[in-house]
Coordinates of C-alpha atoms in Angstrom, one line a residue:
Chain A
M1 CA 25.5 -23.7 12.6
A2 CA 22.7 -26.4 11.8
F3 CA 19.5 -25.0 10.2
D4 CA 17.0 -24.3 12.6
W5 CA 14.1 -25.2 11.2
Q6 CA 12.1 -24.7 14.4
P7 CA 10.5 -21.1 13.5
V8 CA 9.4 -22.5 9.9
W9 CA 7.2 -25.2 11.7
L10 CA 5.9 -22.9 14.3
T11 CA 4.8 -20.3 11.3
L12 CA 3.2 -23.0 9.5
K13 CA 1.1 -24.0 12.7
L14 CA 0.2 -20.8 13.3
A15 CA -0.7 -19.6 10.2
G16 CA -2.6 -23.2 9.9
V17 CA -4.4 -23.1 13.1
T18 CA -4.9 -19.0 12.2
T19 CA -6.6 -19.9 9.0
L20 CA -9.2 -22.7 10.1
L21 CA -10.5 -20.7 12.9
L22 CA -10.6 -17.8 10.8
L23 CA -12.5 -19.5 8.3
I24 CA -15.2 -20.9 10.7
I25 CA -15.3 -17.8 12.5
G26 CA -15.4 -15.3 9.2
T27 CA -18.2 -17.4 7.2
P28 CA -20.7 -16.3 9.4
I29 CA -19.8 -12.5 9.6
A30 CA -19.1 -12.2 5.9
W31 CA -22.8 -14.1 5.3
W32 CA -24.3 -11.6 7.8
L33 CA -22.4 -8.4 6.2
A34 CA -23.2 -9.8 2.8
H35 CA -27.1 -10.2 3.6
T36 CA -28.1 -7.5 6.7
R37 CA -29.9 -4.4 6.1
T38 CA -29.3 -2.8 9.8
W39 CA -27.9 0.6 10.1
Y40 CA -24.9 -0.5 11.6
K41 CA -23.8 -2.7 9.1
Q42 CA -21.4 -0.5 7.8
A43 CA -19.9 0.2 11.5
V44 CA -18.9 -4.0 11.6
A45 CA -17.5 -3.5 8.4
A46 CA -15.5 -1.0 9.5
V47 CA -14.1 -2.5 12.6
V48 CA -13.7 -5.7 10.3
A49 CA -11.4 -3.7 8.2
L50 CA -9.7 -2.0 11.0
P51 CA -6.5 -4.2 11.1
L52 CA -5.9 -3.6 7.0
V53 CA -5.1 0.4 8.0
L54 CA -3.6 0.1 11.7
P55 CA -0.1 0.0 12.4
P56 CA 0.5 -3.6 13.3
T57 CA 1.8 -1.9 16.9
V58 CA -1.1 -0.2 17.6
L59 CA -3.1 -3.3 17.4
G60 CA -0.5 -5.3 19.4
F61 CA -0.6 -2.6 22.1
Y62 CA -4.3 -2.7 22.8
L63 CA -4.2 -6.4 22.4
L64 CA -1.5 -6.5 25.1
I65 CA -3.3 -4.6 27.6
M66 CA -6.3 -6.3 27.0
L67 CA -4.8 -9.7 27.1
A68 CA -2.7 -8.8 30.5
P69 CA -3.9 -10.2 33.9
D70 CA -5.3 -7.4 34.9
G71 CA -6.8 -6.5 31.5
P72 CA -10.7 -7.4 30.8
V73 CA -10.0 -10.3 28.7
G74 CA -6.8 -11.7 30.7
R75 CA -9.6 -11.6 33.6
L76 CA -11.8 -13.3 31.6
T77 CA -9.5 -16.0 30.7
Q78 CA -8.3 -16.6 34.1
T79 CA -11.9 -17.5 35.6
L80 CA -12.2 -19.7 32.7
G81 CA -8.9 -21.2 33.7
L82 CA -7.3 -20.6 30.7
G83 CA -4.8 -18.6 32.5
T84 CA -3.1 -15.4 30.4
L85 CA -2.8 -15.3 26.6
P86 CA 0.3 -12.8 26.2
F87 CA 3.8 -14.8 25.4
T88 CA 1.9 -18.2 24.6
F89 CA 0.9 -19.7 21.2
E90 CA -2.5 -19.6 21.8
G91 CA -2.2 -15.9 22.4
L92 CA -0.4 -15.5 19.2
V93 CA -3.6 -17.3 17.1
F94 CA -5.8 -14.8 19.0
A95 CA -3.7 -11.9 17.9
S96 CA -3.3 -13.4 14.1
M97 CA -7.3 -14.0 13.9
L98 CA -7.9 -10.3 14.4
Y99 CA -5.0 -9.3 12.6
S100 CA -5.9 -11.3 9.4
L101 CA -9.6 -11.1 10.0
P102 CA -10.1 -8.9 7.2
F103 CA -8.5 -11.1 4.6
V104 CA -10.9 -13.4 5.2
V105 CA -14.4 -11.7 5.7
Q106 CA -13.9 -9.4 2.8
P107 CA -13.2 -12.2 0.1
L108 CA -16.3 -14.3 1.9
Q109 CA -18.4 -11.1 1.5
N110 CA -18.0 -10.3 -2.0
A111 CA -18.4 -13.5 -2.9
F112 CA -21.7 -14.2 -0.9
E113 CA -23.1 -10.7 -2.8
A114 CA -21.9 -11.8 -6.3
L115 CA -23.8 -15.2 -5.8
G116 CA -26.8 -12.7 -5.5
P117 CA -30.0 -14.3 -3.7
R118 CA -31.3 -16.7 -6.8
P119 CA -28.9 -19.9 -6.3
V120 CA -30.3 -20.1 -2.8
E121 CA -33.6 -19.2 -3.7
V122 CA -33.5 -21.9 -6.5
A123 CA -32.5 -24.4 -4.0
A124 CA -35.4 -23.5 -1.3
T125 CA -37.6 -24.4 -3.8
L126 CA -35.8 -27.4 -4.6
R127 CA -36.8 -28.3 -0.8
A128 CA -33.2 -28.0 0.2
S129 CA -33.1 -27.1 4.1
P130 CA -31.2 -23.7 5.2
W131 CA -28.1 -25.4 6.0
D132 CA -28.9 -27.8 3.3
R133 CA -28.5 -24.8 0.7
F134 CA -24.9 -23.3 2.2
M135 CA -23.4 -26.8 1.8
T136 CA -24.4 -27.6 -1.6
V137 CA -25.3 -24.5 -3.1
V138 CA -23.4 -21.4 -1.7
I139 CA -19.9 -23.3 -0.4
P140 CA -19.5 -24.8 -4.0
L141 CA -20.3 -21.7 -5.6
A142 CA -18.3 -19.1 -3.4
R143 CA -15.3 -21.5 -3.9
P144 CA -13.0 -18.8 -5.4
G145 CA -13.8 -17.0 -2.6
F146 CA -12.9 -19.5 0.0
L147 CA -9.9 -20.1 -1.5
T148 CA -8.8 -16.5 -1.7
A149 CA -10.0 -16.1 2.0
A150 CA -7.8 -19.4 3.1
V151 CA -4.4 -18.5 0.9
L152 CA -4.5 -14.8 2.1
S153 CA -5.3 -15.3 5.8
F154 CA -2.3 -18.3 5.5
A155 CA 0.0 -15.7 3.9
H156 CA -0.6 -12.9 5.9
T157 CA 0.0 -14.7 9.0
V158 CA 3.2 -16.1 7.7
G159 CA 4.2 -12.5 7.1
E160 CA 2.6 -10.7 10.3
F161 CA 5.9 -9.3 12.8
G162 CA 4.5 -6.2 14.4
V163 CA 1.5 -8.1 16.6
V164 CA 3.6 -10.7 17.0
L165 CA 6.7 -9.1 18.6
M166 CA 4.3 -6.9 20.6
I167 CA 2.0 -9.6 21.9
G168 CA 4.1 -13.1 21.6
G169 CA 7.8 -11.7 22.1
N170 CA 10.2 -14.1 21.2
I171 CA 10.3 -17.4 22.7
P172 CA 11.7 -20.6 21.0
G173 CA 9.3 -23.1 20.2
E174 CA 6.6 -21.0 21.5
T175 CA 6.3 -17.7 19.9
R176 CA 9.4 -17.2 18.1
V177 CA 8.2 -17.4 14.1
L178 CA 10.2 -16.6 10.9
S179 CA 9.6 -13.3 10.7
V180 CA 10.8 -12.8 14.3
A181 CA 13.7 -15.0 13.7
I182 CA 14.7 -13.3 10.6
Y183 CA 15.0 -10.2 12.9
D184 CA 17.2 -11.7 15.4
L185 CA 19.5 -13.1 13.2
V186 CA 19.8 -9.5 11.1
E187 CA 20.7 -8.0 14.7
T188 CA 22.9 -10.4 15.5
L189 CA 24.9 -10.2 12.5
E190 CA 23.7 -13.8 11.2
Y191 CA 23.5 -12.8 7.5
G192 CA 24.1 -16.2 5.7
Q193 CA 20.7 -17.7 8.0
A194 CA 18.9 -14.6 7.3
H195 CA 19.2 -14.9 3.8
L196 CA 18.1 -18.2 3.7
L197 CA 14.7 -17.7 5.3
A198 CA 13.8 -14.3 3.7
A199 CA 14.4 -16.0 0.2
G200 CA 12.4 -18.6 1.4
M201 CA 9.9 -16.8 2.4
L202 CA 9.9 -14.4 -0.8
A203 CA 9.9 -17.6 -2.7
F204 CA 6.9 -19.1 -0.9
S205 CA 4.9 -15.6 -0.9
F206 CA 5.2 -15.3 -4.6
L207 CA 3.7 -18.8 -5.3
V208 CA 0.9 -18.7 -3.2
L209 CA 0.0 -15.4 -4.8
M210 CA 0.5 -16.7 -8.1
S211 CA -1.3 -20.1 -7.4
V212 CA -4.2 -18.2 -6.1
Y213 CA -4.3 -15.9 -9.2
L214 CA -4.6 -19.0 -11.6
V215 CA -6.9 -20.9 -9.8
N216 CA -9.1 -18.1 -9.3
G217 CA -9.1 -17.5 -12.9
R218 CA -10.0 -20.8 -13.9
L219 CA -12.8 -21.3 -11.3
T220 CA -14.2 -17.9 -12.3
R221 CA -13.8 -19.0 -16.2
S222 CA -15.6 -22.6 -15.9
H223 CA -18.6 -20.7 -13.7
Q224 CA -19.2 -18.3 -16.3
P225 CA -22.7 -19.0 -17.5
Chain B
M1 CA -61.8 -27.9 -1.3
S2 CA -59.9 -28.6 -4.2
E3 CA -58.9 -25.2 -4.6
I4 CA -56.4 -22.6 -4.6
E5 CA -56.9 -19.9 -2.2
V6 CA -54.6 -16.4 -2.2
R7 CA -55.3 -13.7 0.1
L8 CA -51.7 -11.1 0.1
Q9 CA -51.5 -7.7 1.6
S10 CA -48.5 -5.9 2.0
Q11 CA -46.8 -2.4 1.3
L12 CA -43.5 -2.0 -0.1
G13 CA -42.5 1.6 -0.2
D14 CA -44.9 3.1 -2.7
F15 CA -46.4 -0.3 -3.9
E16 CA -49.3 -1.9 -2.7
L17 CA -50.0 -5.8 -2.8
N18 CA -53.4 -6.6 -2.0
V19 CA -54.5 -9.7 -3.8
D20 CA -57.5 -11.9 -3.4
F21 CA -58.7 -14.7 -5.6
T22 CA -59.3 -18.4 -5.3
A23 CA -58.5 -20.9 -8.5
P24 CA -59.6 -24.1 -8.7
A25 CA -56.8 -26.8 -7.8
Q26 CA -56.6 -28.3 -11.7
G27 CA -55.2 -27.0 -14.6
V28 CA -53.3 -23.7 -15.4
T29 CA -54.3 -20.2 -13.8
A30 CA -52.5 -17.1 -15.6
L31 CA -51.7 -14.3 -13.7
F32 CA -52.0 -11.6 -16.5
G33 CA -51.1 -8.0 -15.8
R34 CA -48.4 -5.5 -16.9
S35 CA -44.9 -5.5 -15.7
G36 CA -45.0 -3.8 -12.6
S37 CA -48.6 -4.8 -11.7
G38 CA -47.4 -7.4 -9.0
K39 CA -47.6 -10.7 -10.7
T40 CA -44.2 -12.2 -9.5
S41 CA -44.9 -10.5 -6.0
V42 CA -47.9 -12.9 -6.1
L43 CA -45.8 -15.8 -7.1
R44 CA -42.9 -15.4 -4.6
A45 CA -45.1 -14.9 -1.7
V46 CA -46.9 -18.2 -2.9
A47 CA -43.8 -20.0 -3.0
G48 CA -43.0 -18.5 0.9
L49 CA -40.0 -16.1 -0.7
V50 CA -40.9 -13.4 0.3
R51 CA -43.3 -13.0 3.8
T52 CA -46.1 -10.7 3.7
P53 CA -47.2 -9.5 6.8
Q54 CA -50.9 -10.6 6.4
G55 CA -52.0 -13.7 4.4
L56 CA -53.6 -16.9 3.4
V57 CA -51.9 -19.3 1.0
R58 CA -54.1 -22.2 0.9
I59 CA -53.8 -25.6 -1.3
N60 CA -56.7 -27.6 -1.0
D61 CA -56.6 -28.4 2.6
E62 CA -52.8 -27.5 3.0
V63 CA -52.0 -24.0 4.7
W64 CA -48.9 -23.0 3.8
Q65 CA -49.3 -19.2 5.4
D66 CA -51.9 -17.8 7.9
E67 CA -51.9 -15.6 10.8
K68 CA -50.4 -18.4 12.8
R69 CA -48.4 -19.9 10.3
F70 CA -45.7 -19.8 7.9
V71 CA -44.3 -22.8 6.0
P72 CA -40.6 -22.1 4.7
T73 CA -40.4 -22.6 1.1
H74 CA -38.2 -26.0 1.5
R75 CA -41.6 -27.4 3.0
R76 CA -43.8 -26.6 0.8
P77 CA -44.5 -29.0 -2.0
L78 CA -44.4 -26.7 -5.0
G79 CA -42.3 -26.8 -8.1
Y80 CA -41.1 -22.7 -9.2
V81 CA -39.7 -22.1 -12.7
F82 CA -37.7 -18.8 -12.5
Q83 CA -37.7 -16.2 -15.5
E84 CA -34.1 -17.0 -16.2
A85 CA -33.3 -20.8 -15.8
S86 CA -30.5 -20.6 -13.1
L87 CA -29.2 -23.8 -13.2
F88 CA -26.8 -24.6 -10.7
P89 CA -23.2 -23.6 -12.6
H90 CA -21.5 -26.3 -10.7
L91 CA -23.8 -29.5 -11.3
S92 CA -24.2 -31.5 -14.9
V93 CA -27.7 -31.7 -16.2
Q94 CA -28.4 -34.9 -14.6
R95 CA -27.3 -33.6 -10.9
N96 CA -29.3 -30.1 -11.5
L97 CA -32.3 -33.0 -12.3
E98 CA -31.7 -34.9 -9.4
Y99 CA -31.4 -32.2 -7.2
G100 CA -34.8 -31.7 -5.8
M101 CA -36.1 -35.1 -6.4
S102 CA -33.5 -36.5 -4.1
R103 CA -34.5 -34.4 -1.3
V104 CA -38.3 -35.9 -1.5
P105 CA -39.0 -38.9 0.3
E106 CA -39.1 -42.0 -2.1
Q107 CA -42.8 -43.2 -1.4
E108 CA -44.0 -39.0 -2.2
R109 CA -42.2 -39.3 -5.9
Q110 CA -45.1 -39.6 -8.2
I111 CA -43.4 -38.5 -11.3
P112 CA -40.7 -40.8 -12.7
Y113 CA -37.5 -39.3 -13.7
H114 CA -37.7 -40.7 -17.0
D115 CA -41.0 -39.6 -17.9
V116 CA -39.7 -36.2 -17.4
V117 CA -36.7 -36.5 -19.4
E118 CA -38.5 -38.0 -22.0
L119 CA -41.4 -35.6 -22.5
L120 CA -39.1 -32.4 -22.0
G121 CA -36.7 -33.8 -24.5
L122 CA -33.6 -34.2 -22.4
S123 CA -32.1 -37.9 -22.6
E124 CA -29.1 -36.4 -24.7
L125 CA -28.4 -33.3 -22.4
Q126 CA -28.0 -35.1 -19.4
R127 CA -24.2 -35.7 -19.1
R128 CA -23.7 -32.0 -20.7
A129 CA -22.6 -29.4 -17.8
A130 CA -25.5 -26.9 -17.1
N131 CA -23.6 -24.0 -18.5
S132 CA -23.3 -25.6 -22.0
L133 CA -26.9 -25.6 -22.8
S134 CA -28.7 -22.6 -25.0
G135 CA -31.3 -20.8 -23.4
G136 CA -34.2 -22.9 -24.6
E137 CA -32.5 -26.0 -23.0
R138 CA -31.6 -24.7 -19.6
Q139 CA -35.3 -23.7 -19.6
R140 CA -36.3 -27.3 -20.1
V141 CA -34.1 -28.6 -17.8
A142 CA -35.4 -26.0 -15.1
I143 CA -38.9 -26.9 -15.8
A144 CA -38.3 -31.1 -15.6
R145 CA -36.5 -30.3 -12.6
A146 CA -39.4 -28.7 -10.6
L147 CA -41.4 -31.0 -12.3
L148 CA -39.1 -34.4 -10.4
T149 CA -39.8 -32.9 -7.1
S150 CA -43.5 -34.2 -7.7
P151 CA -45.0 -30.9 -6.5
R152 CA -48.6 -30.1 -6.1
L153 CA -48.7 -26.7 -7.3
L154 CA -46.2 -25.8 -10.2
L155 CA -45.4 -22.2 -10.0
M156 CA -44.2 -20.3 -13.5
D157 CA -42.9 -17.0 -13.6
E158 CA -42.9 -15.8 -17.1
P159 CA -40.7 -18.8 -18.1
L160 CA -40.5 -18.0 -21.6
S161 CA -39.8 -14.4 -21.6
A162 CA -35.8 -14.6 -21.6
L163 CA -36.1 -16.7 -24.7
D164 CA -36.2 -15.9 -28.2
H165 CA -39.4 -16.4 -30.5
G166 CA -37.7 -19.6 -32.0
A167 CA -36.9 -21.2 -28.1
K168 CA -40.6 -19.7 -27.2
Q169 CA -42.0 -21.9 -30.1
I170 CA -40.1 -24.8 -29.2
I171 CA -41.1 -25.2 -25.4
L172 CA -45.1 -23.8 -25.8
P173 CA -45.8 -27.8 -27.0
Y174 CA -43.7 -29.0 -24.0
L175 CA -45.9 -26.3 -21.4
E176 CA -48.8 -27.8 -23.0
S177 CA -48.2 -31.4 -22.6
L178 CA -47.6 -31.1 -19.3
H179 CA -51.1 -29.8 -18.4
D180 CA -51.9 -33.4 -19.9
E181 CA -49.3 -35.5 -18.7
F182 CA -49.4 -34.6 -14.9
A183 CA -52.1 -32.7 -13.8
I184 CA -50.1 -30.5 -11.9
P185 CA -52.5 -27.4 -10.8
S186 CA -50.0 -24.5 -11.8
L187 CA -49.8 -20.5 -11.6
Y188 CA -48.2 -18.8 -14.7
V189 CA -47.4 -15.4 -14.6
S190 CA -47.2 -13.8 -18.1
H191 CA -47.9 -10.3 -19.9
D192 CA -48.3 -12.1 -22.8
P193 CA -52.2 -12.3 -24.2
N194 CA -50.8 -14.7 -26.7
E195 CA -49.4 -17.2 -24.2
V196 CA -52.1 -16.9 -21.9
A197 CA -54.5 -17.8 -24.5
R198 CA -52.6 -20.9 -25.3
L199 CA -52.0 -22.1 -22.1
A200 CA -54.7 -21.1 -19.7
D201 CA -57.7 -22.2 -18.8
R202 CA -58.3 -19.3 -16.0
M203 CA -56.8 -16.1 -15.0
V204 CA -56.0 -13.4 -12.7
L205 CA -56.0 -10.0 -14.2
M206 CA -53.4 -7.7 -12.1
D207 CA -53.0 -4.2 -12.1
N208 CA -51.1 -2.4 -9.8
G209 CA -51.0 -4.5 -7.1
K210 CA -54.4 -5.9 -7.2
A211 CA -55.9 -8.8 -8.8
I212 CA -59.1 -6.6 -10.8
A213 CA -61.0 -9.8 -12.4
Q214 CA -60.8 -13.5 -12.5
G215 CA -62.7 -16.1 -14.1
D216 CA -62.2 -18.5 -17.3
A217 CA -59.4 -16.9 -19.9
A218 CA -62.0 -16.5 -22.5
N219 CA -64.0 -14.7 -21.0
L220 CA -61.6 -12.2 -19.4
L221 CA -59.8 -11.8 -22.8
T222 CA -63.1 -10.4 -24.5
R223 CA -64.3 -8.6 -21.9
L224 CA -64.6 -4.9 -22.6
D225 CA -64.7 -3.2 -19.5
L226 CA -61.1 -4.8 -18.6
P227 CA -57.6 -3.7 -20.8
L228 CA -57.0 -6.7 -22.5
A229 CA -59.8 -6.2 -25.3
S230 CA -58.4 -2.8 -26.5
Y231 CA -54.9 -3.8 -26.9
D232 CA -53.6 -3.8 -30.6
D233 CA -53.6 -7.5 -30.7
A234 CA -56.7 -8.1 -29.2
A235 CA -58.1 -11.9 -29.5
S236 CA -60.7 -14.7 -28.5
L237 CA -60.6 -18.0 -27.4
L238 CA -63.1 -20.2 -29.1
V239 CA -63.1 -24.0 -28.2
G240 CA -64.3 -26.4 -30.5
T241 CA -63.9 -29.9 -31.7
V242 CA -62.0 -31.2 -34.9
S243 CA -65.1 -32.0 -37.2
S244 CA -63.6 -33.3 -40.7
H245 CA -60.7 -32.7 -42.7
D246 CA -60.7 -31.3 -46.4
H247 CA -58.1 -33.1 -48.4
T248 CA -58.8 -31.5 -51.8
Y249 CA -58.0 -27.9 -50.2
H250 CA -56.0 -28.7 -47.3
L251 CA -58.1 -27.7 -44.0
T252 CA -59.1 -28.9 -40.8
W253 CA -62.6 -28.2 -39.5
V254 CA -63.3 -26.8 -36.2
S255 CA -66.9 -27.1 -35.3
M256 CA -69.0 -25.2 -32.4
H257 CA -72.5 -25.3 -31.9
G258 CA -74.2 -23.2 -34.7
G259 CA -70.7 -23.0 -36.9
R260 CA -67.4 -24.1 -38.0
V261 CA -64.2 -22.7 -38.6
A262 CA -61.6 -23.9 -40.8
I263 CA -57.6 -24.2 -40.0
P264 CA -54.6 -24.7 -42.2
R265 CA -54.6 -28.9 -42.4
E266 CA -53.8 -30.0 -38.8
D267 CA -53.1 -33.9 -38.1
L268 CA -55.4 -34.0 -35.8
P269 CA -58.0 -37.1 -34.9
V270 CA -61.5 -35.8 -35.9
G271 CA -63.5 -35.7 -32.7
R272 CA -60.9 -34.3 -30.6
R273 CA -61.2 -30.7 -28.5
A274 CA -59.5 -28.0 -30.4
R275 CA -58.6 -24.8 -29.0
V276 CA -58.6 -21.8 -31.5
Q277 CA -57.2 -18.1 -31.3
V278 CA -59.2 -15.6 -33.7
Q279 CA -57.9 -11.9 -33.7
A280 CA -60.4 -9.0 -33.3
R281 CA -59.2 -7.3 -36.2
D282 CA -59.8 -10.2 -38.6
V283 CA -63.4 -10.4 -37.4
S284 CA -65.6 -8.1 -40.0
L285 CA -69.3 -8.1 -40.0
S286 CA -72.1 -8.3 -42.2
I287 CA -76.1 -8.1 -41.3
R288 CA -76.9 -11.0 -43.9
A289 CA -75.2 -14.2 -44.3
H290 CA -73.1 -13.9 -47.7
S291 CA -72.0 -16.8 -49.4
D292 CA -70.4 -14.4 -52.4
T293 CA -67.3 -13.5 -50.2
S294 CA -64.1 -15.0 -49.7
I295 CA -64.4 -16.1 -46.4
I296 CA -65.4 -19.2 -45.7
N297 CA -65.8 -19.0 -41.9
I298 CA -68.8 -17.1 -41.1
L299 CA -70.4 -17.5 -37.7
P300 CA -74.0 -16.3 -36.7
A301 CA -73.9 -14.3 -33.3
R302 CA -75.5 -11.5 -31.3
V303 CA -74.1 -8.3 -30.3
I304 CA -73.8 -7.8 -26.5
D305 CA -71.8 -4.6 -26.5
T306 CA -69.7 -2.4 -28.2
Q307 CA -67.0 0.1 -26.9
D308 CA -65.1 3.0 -28.9
I309 CA -61.0 2.3 -28.7
S310 CA -60.0 5.0 -30.6
Q311 CA -61.6 8.1 -32.6
T312 CA -62.0 5.6 -35.9
Q313 CA -62.1 2.3 -34.5
V314 CA -65.2 0.3 -32.3
L315 CA -64.7 -2.9 -30.8
V316 CA -68.0 -5.4 -30.9
R317 CA -67.9 -8.2 -28.6
L318 CA -70.4 -10.6 -29.5
E319 CA -72.2 -14.2 -28.4
L320 CA -72.1 -17.3 -30.5
E321 CA -74.8 -19.7 -30.3
D322 CA -73.6 -21.2 -27.9
G323 CA -72.4 -18.5 -25.4
Q324 CA -68.9 -18.1 -26.7
T325 CA -67.8 -14.6 -27.0
L326 CA -66.1 -13.3 -29.8
L327 CA -64.4 -9.7 -30.7
S328 CA -64.5 -7.9 -33.6
R329 CA -62.6 -4.3 -34.4
I330 CA -64.4 -2.8 -36.7
T331 CA -64.5 1.3 -37.9
R332 CA -66.8 3.5 -36.0
R333 CA -68.1 4.2 -39.7
S334 CA -68.9 1.1 -40.5
A335 CA -70.2 0.2 -36.9
M336 CA -72.8 3.3 -37.5
G337 CA -73.7 2.7 -41.0
M338 CA -74.8 -1.0 -40.1
G339 CA -76.7 0.5 -37.1
I340 CA -74.6 -1.8 -34.7
R341 CA -76.3 -1.8 -31.4
E342 CA -77.0 -4.1 -28.3
G343 CA -79.1 -7.2 -29.1
I344 CA -79.0 -7.6 -32.9
P345 CA -78.3 -10.7 -35.0
I346 CA -75.2 -10.6 -36.9
Y347 CA -72.8 -12.6 -39.0
A348 CA -69.0 -12.5 -37.8
Q349 CA -67.1 -13.4 -41.0
V350 CA -63.6 -14.7 -39.6
K351 CA -60.7 -14.3 -41.8
S352 CA -58.2 -16.4 -39.9
V353 CA -58.1 -18.7 -37.4
A354 CA -55.0 -20.3 -35.5
L355 CA -54.8 -23.5 -33.7
L356 CA -53.6 -23.1 -30.1
S357 CA -54.0 -26.5 -28.9

């Protein structure tokens, strides 16, 4: 039997899309959390962190109910002409984003807080507008945070299983990602194929984390005053 | 209306900021006070880095803040030098210098890049990484970076306080030359009377969130009703002109109307304006003009008022013939013995004089 690359590509696509969207959405959330002083800041922070402690099945279960044709989000997506999300690639992206949100928000929030107000103030006194300050000072100085966020989000999405199974099922080419494929292979006792995928995943995860630590170590050192 | 007007009011917990001062839009105005007196808060509000609920900030005819308006910091043509240099660590020295300059429209750039780089001695440093510089070098880059935006007001928040004595002595002349070279009005926050004496023309004295006095720096430094005069290193500021050089004894004479003082030989042209500082503890008093003393600086003066500063010491405030004031700290016993009182003529014997600029 030829090696089936489809789950690998699908997984990489899912992780890539999720990470990209999460960086766009997570950055303002992290910025807000790093700077706000409202009383409900901690509540928002707790909600963001929920996926860290909840079993993925719990998250997947509620998502399934919400996204179902008669669920609140499901009705909305139907009204907007988007159809329903469960058991589609888009649904998987949505679920993965929720699931990996803390892995993006927390490193970014830490990076923004570590930056402190000073560099931004200096840039303001040097005529830089808020957007200009963000692009030319905050992003370059928080680069280790962005890198960590991107890598963790990517890796975490690659490794998810419970949520995918609940919300995506097992549709080849649409929702059948690596982790699900491995599960399937094991169920059908195809250990050879399972080994190949599982070992590949192990090596991939190790390399990813290793490179994060290496790059972060180098970046933080070079930015020490 | 060539002036800087600042009126600010805000309540921050227990701390109430309530200041109201006007300074001429030229020269250096020092915001002077103990730490926690609200100096930095004033500077930050002038820059728009904090927004006080009530306030007016006006530079000449440009209003930066009033009841209706609040111009955001990046639209205020100011330069700000922070206590720590705060260079951008991800940029080279040159990119740091260009950061503000490149954001100012070309036709508004008044200060040429190379002039600033040369004045602050940065030509060798331009290619270096910002975080490879020493503390003094960084602060010089930060000052240059602020200048290159061609600001209409320069705000400096204790730019020397994070530096060691040596680095301070290196930077002070640069700060003095800014004044002559670019004529940008500045607000200079400091808690060091010597720095103020050296750099400031005018000063605003801050205490507990309020501006308690403002005026000519030389005058405020010697006012007996203000806390400055009772400092252990209380000093007066005198302005005169270089009148001659004594080659035999290596002295330079600085003349004022009614007298002259000697400083160790300095290579200054005759006729140049000179600012000198005299410590109150270095001034003794005498009823008659002695010539049999080792002190060569003897100035005729008149006693304006006196104040006890401890059980043993008294501060005497003198007016020289040209109206400048001089502080003398002597023992209460001597003051009693000599019959020092308001209005009497007297001779001030000045043991040592330091040239400021």
